[in-house]
XYZ file of C-alpha atoms in Angstrom:
497
model
C 0.161 -0.080 -0.577
C 2.603 2.293 0.445
C 4.986 1.361 -1.442
C 6.513 5.052 -3.633
C 7.268 5.497 -7.011
C 11.056 6.176 -7.714
C 11.591 10.355 -9.707
C 14.071 8.584 -11.565
C 11.427 5.520 -12.192
C 8.819 8.313 -13.371
C 11.357 9.595 -15.465
C 12.305 7.351 -17.298
C 9.501 6.253 -18.291
C 8.319 10.189 -19.605
C 11.261 10.220 -21.474
C 10.040 6.430 -23.457
C 8.476 7.198 -27.063
C 7.212 4.749 -29.613
C 4.419 2.590 -29.866
C 2.016 2.533 -26.318
C 3.382 5.864 -25.555
C 1.900 8.869 -25.937
C 3.775 11.474 -28.562
C 4.875 15.382 -27.668
C 2.919 17.193 -29.116
C 2.112 20.505 -26.594
C 4.612 23.263 -27.221
C 4.573 26.370 -24.181
C 2.079 28.123 -25.844
C -0.300 25.521 -26.693
C 0.264 24.660 -22.830
C -0.820 27.766 -21.970
C -3.984 27.590 -24.137
C -4.956 24.334 -22.722
C -4.595 26.285 -19.140
C -7.012 28.766 -20.364
C -9.432 26.689 -21.745
C -9.522 25.140 -18.547
C -9.765 28.526 -16.732
C -12.112 30.668 -18.538
C -15.388 28.965 -18.496
C -18.782 30.527 -17.560
C -17.697 31.165 -14.067
C -16.097 34.813 -15.205
C -19.513 35.449 -16.333
C -21.860 34.553 -13.618
C -19.610 34.933 -10.716
C -18.807 38.459 -10.996
C -22.296 39.316 -10.482
C -23.562 37.227 -7.729
C -19.618 38.153 -5.844
C -20.453 42.531 -6.848
C -24.244 42.343 -5.812
C -23.909 39.800 -2.383
C -20.293 40.518 -1.293
C -17.900 42.961 -2.659
C -19.235 45.618 -4.776
C -17.000 47.282 -6.914
C -14.592 45.867 -5.257
C -14.803 42.268 -6.478
C -11.640 43.317 -8.666
C -9.829 43.484 -5.628
C -11.419 40.015 -4.877
C -10.220 38.181 -7.747
C -6.877 39.607 -7.067
C -6.795 37.446 -3.443
C -8.368 33.870 -5.231
C -5.625 34.504 -7.902
C -3.086 33.984 -5.246
C -4.408 31.646 -3.203
C -4.862 29.371 -6.293
C -1.233 30.630 -7.127
C 0.189 28.839 -4.057
C -1.109 25.766 -5.473
C -0.066 26.123 -8.729
C 3.775 27.053 -7.776
C 3.394 24.259 -6.461
C 2.309 22.035 -8.996
C 4.742 23.551 -11.180
C 7.807 22.194 -9.282
C 6.427 18.839 -9.844
C 5.483 19.031 -13.198
C 8.685 19.967 -14.951
C 10.130 17.575 -12.410
C 8.318 14.750 -12.660
C 6.959 15.558 -16.200
C 4.161 12.146 -16.822
C 0.638 12.243 -17.582
C -1.838 12.054 -14.402
C -1.004 14.933 -12.270
C -1.319 15.074 -8.774
C -1.380 11.087 -8.904
C 1.106 10.480 -10.253
C 2.384 13.088 -8.080
C 1.082 11.820 -4.880
C 2.857 8.498 -5.966
C 5.572 9.468 -5.352
C 5.677 11.330 -2.722
C 3.026 9.316 -0.183
C 3.172 5.751 -1.856
C 0.357 4.088 -4.008
C -2.272 3.842 -1.596
C -2.356 8.157 -1.768
C -1.483 7.878 -4.921
C -5.194 5.833 -5.797
C -7.191 7.975 -3.987
C -5.836 11.205 -5.198
C -6.304 9.394 -8.744
C -9.819 7.930 -7.631
C -10.846 11.931 -6.716
C -9.192 12.816 -10.038
C -11.584 10.995 -11.966
C -14.595 12.338 -10.536
C -13.397 15.775 -10.743
C -12.777 15.645 -13.966
C -15.876 13.534 -15.037
C -18.612 15.691 -12.837
C -17.450 18.494 -14.463
C -17.699 17.460 -17.921
C -21.139 16.245 -16.768
C -21.858 19.605 -15.691
C -20.646 21.487 -17.757
C -22.294 20.010 -21.091
C -25.911 20.518 -18.438
C -24.592 24.406 -19.316
C -23.554 24.374 -22.346
C -26.852 22.733 -23.510
C -28.958 25.665 -22.023
C -27.124 28.683 -23.568
C -26.786 26.758 -26.825
C -30.360 26.650 -26.650
C -30.197 30.746 -26.026
C -28.347 31.194 -29.227
C -30.826 28.671 -30.542
C -34.351 30.510 -30.278
C -32.773 34.500 -30.610
C -32.490 32.948 -34.461
C -35.984 31.449 -33.756
C -35.610 27.849 -33.596
C -35.338 26.576 -29.782
C -35.161 22.858 -29.205
C -38.438 21.658 -27.685
C -38.357 21.593 -23.668
C -38.239 17.407 -23.585
C -35.359 17.274 -25.157
C -33.100 19.902 -22.658
C -33.435 18.157 -19.556
C -33.604 14.260 -17.789
C -36.822 12.542 -16.661
C -35.987 13.321 -12.778
C -36.400 17.117 -14.254
C -38.960 16.816 -15.808
C -38.431 16.311 -19.628
C -36.693 13.055 -21.863
C -33.363 13.412 -22.582
C -30.886 16.063 -22.826
C -29.536 15.903 -26.080
C -27.488 18.826 -26.629
C -24.709 17.903 -23.384
C -24.894 14.427 -25.142
C -24.197 15.593 -27.992
C -21.090 17.821 -26.993
C -19.517 15.054 -25.046
C -19.829 12.404 -27.815
C -18.138 15.331 -30.467
C -15.247 16.144 -28.201
C -14.682 12.448 -27.297
C -14.301 11.858 -30.587
C -12.187 14.514 -31.535
C -9.841 13.543 -28.322
C -9.923 9.934 -29.842
C -8.229 11.789 -33.563
C -5.582 13.135 -31.795
C -4.317 15.202 -29.048
C -2.303 18.170 -31.739
C -5.986 18.082 -33.233
C -7.511 18.532 -29.873
C -5.155 21.186 -29.305
C -5.951 22.984 -32.654
C -9.825 23.250 -31.195
C -8.957 24.712 -27.771
C -6.831 27.245 -29.051
C -9.021 28.746 -31.693
C -11.944 28.596 -28.770
C -9.400 30.120 -25.981
C -8.279 33.194 -29.292
C -12.559 33.602 -29.964
C -13.549 33.727 -26.257
C -10.354 36.014 -25.098
C -11.094 37.930 -28.016
C -14.778 38.938 -27.137
C -13.906 39.816 -23.403
C -10.961 41.855 -24.934
C -14.088 43.408 -26.691
C -16.259 43.887 -23.896
C -13.550 45.271 -22.107
C -12.536 47.805 -24.865
C -15.706 48.583 -25.703
C -17.078 48.899 -22.175
C -14.367 50.949 -20.672
C -15.960 54.307 -22.848
C -18.945 53.779 -21.549
C -17.683 53.605 -17.755
C -19.811 55.806 -14.933
C -17.710 57.103 -12.182
C -20.207 56.766 -9.750
C -20.826 53.210 -9.832
C -17.368 52.234 -8.575
C -17.798 54.810 -5.649
C -17.957 53.813 -2.666
C -15.499 51.248 -3.458
C -16.111 49.596 -0.952
C -19.635 48.705 0.403
C -19.548 50.116 4.398
C -20.487 47.256 6.285
C -22.353 48.207 9.054
C -21.388 45.468 11.336
C -17.678 46.357 10.358
C -17.993 49.548 11.572
C -20.436 48.464 14.961
C -17.721 46.676 16.229
C -14.845 49.531 15.321
C -17.028 51.604 17.244
C -17.074 49.565 20.194
C -20.849 48.789 20.096
C -20.808 44.884 18.977
C -18.597 42.093 19.652
C -16.654 40.066 17.185
C -19.431 36.908 18.409
C -21.524 39.296 17.525
C -20.963 40.247 14.025
C -20.284 36.468 13.426
C -23.681 35.563 14.845
C -25.903 38.795 13.104
C -24.858 38.064 9.393
C -22.601 41.132 9.301
C -19.497 39.251 7.607
C -19.100 38.546 4.106
C -21.621 41.122 3.496
C -19.098 44.140 1.845
C -16.901 45.930 4.062
C -13.444 44.207 4.366
C -14.975 40.963 4.905
C -16.995 40.934 2.139
C -14.180 41.577 -0.246
C -12.684 37.833 1.685
C -16.245 36.372 1.310
C -16.138 37.252 -2.625
C -12.842 36.184 -2.596
C -13.935 32.415 -1.545
C -17.079 32.466 -4.631
C -14.635 33.827 -7.263
C -11.893 31.476 -6.554
C -13.696 28.412 -8.380
C -13.660 30.505 -11.550
C -9.716 29.423 -11.259
C -10.463 26.311 -10.851
C -8.764 23.744 -14.100
C -5.214 24.929 -14.034
C -4.339 21.885 -12.586
C -5.510 19.525 -16.360
C -2.294 21.470 -17.281
C -0.005 19.132 -15.447
C -2.210 16.291 -16.695
C -1.083 16.464 -20.048
C 2.764 16.698 -19.049
C 4.127 13.469 -20.764
C 2.951 14.783 -24.227
C 4.375 18.517 -24.062
C 6.940 18.607 -26.140
C 9.640 20.412 -23.775
C 7.689 19.479 -20.534
C 10.854 20.678 -17.830
C 10.332 24.533 -19.438
C 6.427 24.034 -20.679
C 4.501 22.773 -17.904
C 5.940 25.325 -15.145
C 4.483 28.360 -18.329
C 1.607 26.712 -18.934
C 0.567 26.899 -15.514
C 2.101 29.875 -14.900
C 1.352 31.845 -17.333
C -2.284 30.672 -17.732
C -3.117 32.079 -14.347
C -1.256 35.807 -14.452
C -3.172 35.642 -18.252
C -6.544 34.703 -16.857
C -6.208 36.876 -13.620
C -5.554 40.269 -15.440
C -7.970 39.143 -17.498
C -10.446 38.770 -14.686
C -9.486 41.655 -12.763
C -10.151 44.157 -16.009
C -13.569 42.543 -17.014
C -14.848 42.829 -13.127
C -13.463 45.945 -13.427
C -15.941 46.971 -16.632
C -18.869 45.256 -15.278
C -19.050 47.100 -12.123
C -18.689 50.639 -13.810
C -21.272 49.893 -16.469
C -23.480 49.118 -13.951
C -24.207 50.025 -10.027
C -23.685 46.524 -8.296
C -27.027 46.405 -6.733
C -28.191 45.908 -10.066
C -26.314 42.584 -10.361
C -28.765 40.719 -7.442
C -30.430 37.994 -8.402
C -29.576 38.353 -11.913
C -28.510 35.295 -14.307
C -27.117 37.192 -16.857
C -25.172 40.276 -15.162
C -23.296 40.461 -18.092
C -26.272 41.356 -20.562
C -27.163 43.765 -17.825
C -24.296 45.607 -18.034
C -23.768 46.120 -21.499
C -27.118 47.357 -21.919
C -25.936 50.435 -20.652
C -23.950 50.978 -23.722
C -24.813 51.165 -27.501
C -23.513 48.010 -27.926
C -26.207 45.728 -28.493
C -24.901 43.360 -31.045
C -22.325 41.772 -28.515
C -25.544 40.700 -25.942
C -24.822 37.253 -28.518
C -21.416 37.489 -29.713
C -20.932 37.292 -25.294
C -23.715 33.963 -25.261
C -21.697 32.818 -28.322
C -18.154 33.217 -25.837
C -19.549 31.477 -23.551
C -20.919 28.749 -25.195
C -17.305 28.510 -26.685
C -15.634 29.320 -23.335
C -17.665 25.961 -22.037
C -16.767 23.536 -24.484
C -13.042 24.150 -24.533
C -13.715 23.602 -20.599
C -15.184 20.210 -21.295
C -12.869 19.081 -24.566
C -9.563 19.826 -21.807
C -11.462 18.208 -18.506
C -12.066 15.117 -20.610
C -8.583 14.742 -21.996
C -7.632 15.590 -18.050
C -9.757 12.445 -17.014
C -8.746 10.464 -19.514
C -5.248 10.615 -19.040
C -5.484 9.988 -15.097
C -7.171 6.909 -15.492
C -3.919 6.400 -18.775
C -1.766 6.491 -14.968
C -3.717 4.363 -13.783
C -3.893 1.298 -16.394
C -0.059 1.729 -17.682
C 0.381 1.230 -12.798
C -1.686 -1.807 -12.847
C -3.951 -0.147 -10.882
C -6.561 -0.504 -13.544
C -7.612 -3.309 -15.945
C -4.847 -2.678 -18.870
C -7.694 -1.415 -21.574
C -7.100 1.878 -20.205
C -3.748 2.517 -21.458
C -4.312 1.149 -24.858
C -3.087 3.227 -26.884
C -4.490 3.967 -30.673
C -1.717 4.443 -33.911
C -2.400 7.842 -32.845
C -1.200 7.672 -29.772
C -4.679 8.024 -27.963
C -5.885 6.320 -24.643
C -9.123 6.102 -26.762
C -10.547 3.024 -25.302
C -10.766 5.106 -22.605
C -12.381 7.856 -23.953
C -14.962 6.042 -24.853
C -16.111 4.378 -21.423
C -16.115 8.265 -20.407
C -17.803 9.632 -23.440
C -20.628 7.065 -22.142
C -20.548 7.648 -18.748
C -20.368 11.060 -18.772
C -22.786 11.972 -22.100
C -25.415 9.236 -19.563
C -24.054 11.501 -16.401
C -26.011 15.446 -18.247
C -28.384 13.658 -20.486
C -30.469 12.280 -17.619
C -29.006 12.906 -14.522
C -30.051 16.316 -12.519
C -26.110 17.218 -11.721
C -27.196 20.998 -11.154
C -26.429 20.829 -7.823
C -23.197 18.704 -7.194
C -21.211 21.773 -8.627
C -18.825 21.681 -5.530
C -18.061 18.402 -5.653
C -16.132 19.566 -8.708
C -15.133 21.960 -5.975
C -13.899 19.452 -3.301
C -12.619 17.413 -5.427
C -10.585 20.168 -7.237
C -9.140 21.286 -3.650
C -7.988 18.287 -1.918
C -5.618 17.771 -5.200
C -4.472 20.547 -4.076
C -4.045 20.938 -0.858
C -1.975 16.837 -1.622
C 0.166 18.075 -4.266
C 1.450 20.939 -1.510
C 1.728 17.981 1.212
C 3.744 16.573 -1.784
C 6.389 19.936 -2.290
C 6.965 19.550 1.458
C 7.716 15.839 1.856
C 9.846 15.744 -1.248
C 11.664 18.266 0.162
C 12.391 17.247 3.206
C 13.205 13.575 1.394
C 14.657 13.887 -2.137
C 16.316 17.735 -0.973
C 19.053 17.312 -4.119
C 16.536 16.124 -7.192
C 16.918 17.369 -9.971
C 14.447 20.770 -9.626
C 13.621 22.582 -13.293
C 11.670 24.862 -11.552
C 11.566 25.347 -7.555
C 8.783 26.570 -5.871
C 9.776 30.120 -4.276
C 9.583 30.094 0.023
C 9.135 26.535 0.750
C 8.247 25.213 3.731
C 6.116 29.201 3.086
C 3.804 28.907 -0.242
C 3.340 25.691 0.632
C 1.705 25.833 3.765
C -0.727 28.892 2.755
C -2.022 27.078 -0.176
C -3.102 24.201 2.116
C -4.535 26.510 4.578
C -6.561 27.645 1.978
C -7.833 24.936 0.390
C -8.824 23.573 3.549
C -10.571 27.049 4.238
C -12.194 26.635 0.687
C -12.917 23.100 1.449
C -14.607 23.388 4.986
C -16.901 26.435 3.582
C -18.893 23.680 1.249
C -22.384 22.396 2.477
C -21.855 18.907 4.287
C -23.144 17.430 1.581
C -20.195 17.787 -0.604
C -18.167 16.106 1.512
C -21.640 13.066 2.249
C -21.033 12.498 -1.414
C -16.870 12.561 -1.431
C -16.759 10.137 1.405
C -19.347 7.871 -0.384
C -17.216 7.701 -3.812
C -14.289 7.374 -2.162
C -15.807 4.068 -0.434
C -16.265 2.874 -3.063
C -12.592 3.857 -5.082
C -11.154 1.702 -1.691
C -12.883 -1.025 -2.093
C -11.886 -1.238 -6.299
C -8.595 -1.254 -4.939
C -8.130 -4.071 -2.493
C -10.540 -6.143 -4.957
C -8.068 -5.768 -7.860
C -5.538 -2.284 -8.107
C -3.979 -3.819 -4.761
C -3.263 -6.899 -6.148
C -2.588 -6.006 -9.944
C -0.155 -3.225 -9.403
C 3.088 -3.147 -10.666
C 5.030 -1.713 -8.091
C 4.464 -3.931 -5.753
C 5.263 -7.278 -7.650
C 8.452 -5.453 -8.953
C 9.528 -5.296 -5.128
C 8.036 -8.392 -3.826
C 10.010 -9.636 -6.681
C 12.984 -7.773 -5.120
C 12.425 -8.835 -2.010
C 12.382 -12.511 -2.684
C 15.655 -12.445 -4.920
C 17.059 -11.060 -1.869
C 16.665 -13.469 0.621
C 16.957 -16.340 -1.806
C 21.038 -14.447 -2.610
């Protein structure tokens, strides 16, 4: 259970080429685009309005900066691992090298849930926006084709279609998938920049005043009229003021989730030691700049109170300009954003399963590669699983599952950096996380605090999924582990000698 895979063994596996290995086709720019593709989704267009209206007001720009800093702690740890262990599998592989096989299985099983469920939930939202676009041009889909039987419909057909199409694209090849992702990223970033540039001229400074709305409880606390317990107990925390900025940071944090998917493609990077840190940190920096500028313009076009309970805050903001045509363009951008997120999540999931199968913890079929050097059987299995989930199961209330799974992975990667700096301090690290142990410890604290803020139902569902994973590990994975067989053979040989 606790056997660890040596760094040298992982690197030798990564350096193999030819039949049976993943093809190295992703450049540094392709990896950055992969990160942007996973990060910039509809979270930017929906969470900004919620965070501004309910918590931070115009100071939501500060919330994005705080959330980015928190995310960067984990990002820097990912970058160190991805550069020194350029193998598919992301946090699964890193855990195998630092905490042993059982913890690697746990995190791998967790990542499967994260990526598969994220693909399904985003596909459902993708379907809603596609129908909205079709409605604008006069061809709406019937309601029974937009929801599963538990939601009063028959099937969510568009959600199934997009999952199947993107899975087939991934089966065709990583290079082709990367090209499509690059096009989608260019499209959505272009429209976001267009929104910023055109909207900037219509910003009303009055909408940014006060920049941080007054929190009555903070005022009373400063004056000594209430105590700290009263401040929290009476619901003052998080409703504007400094505490509101912090609460909003927790809300928008999830708009950054996705950069970890870059590390799942490490074995397909042309120059992983250089490209992986650039892909992870570069995509985080670019997305942070876009988020800050976007939220500044959005809260400048309309009063933050106008976004309260608004499902389409971007449209509300842009009504204050003369460029109404961009409302349709924004819908197209959101669709493109969702598409690239689904694509990268499906890619990440298949690479985790590929790595687990290569280690013997899952059946060999999941690491079988096609002539185009893609794990097509894994793509096929999850095309069926994810599309059925998206088409028939109500997944709208399971979004927190994606968040808790991601934060759990972030935490283990930060722990892994601390462990490996202690157990193997002289290992070659092309990229080193600065200020260790401070950065990993801060990363762990941020992730744990975010996890603690999630509903208890998320913890219960995660526990059930993990219990299923533990059963599968002991029934199959432990018995078929290639590393266990190697170590036991070595022990037997030494005993014979």
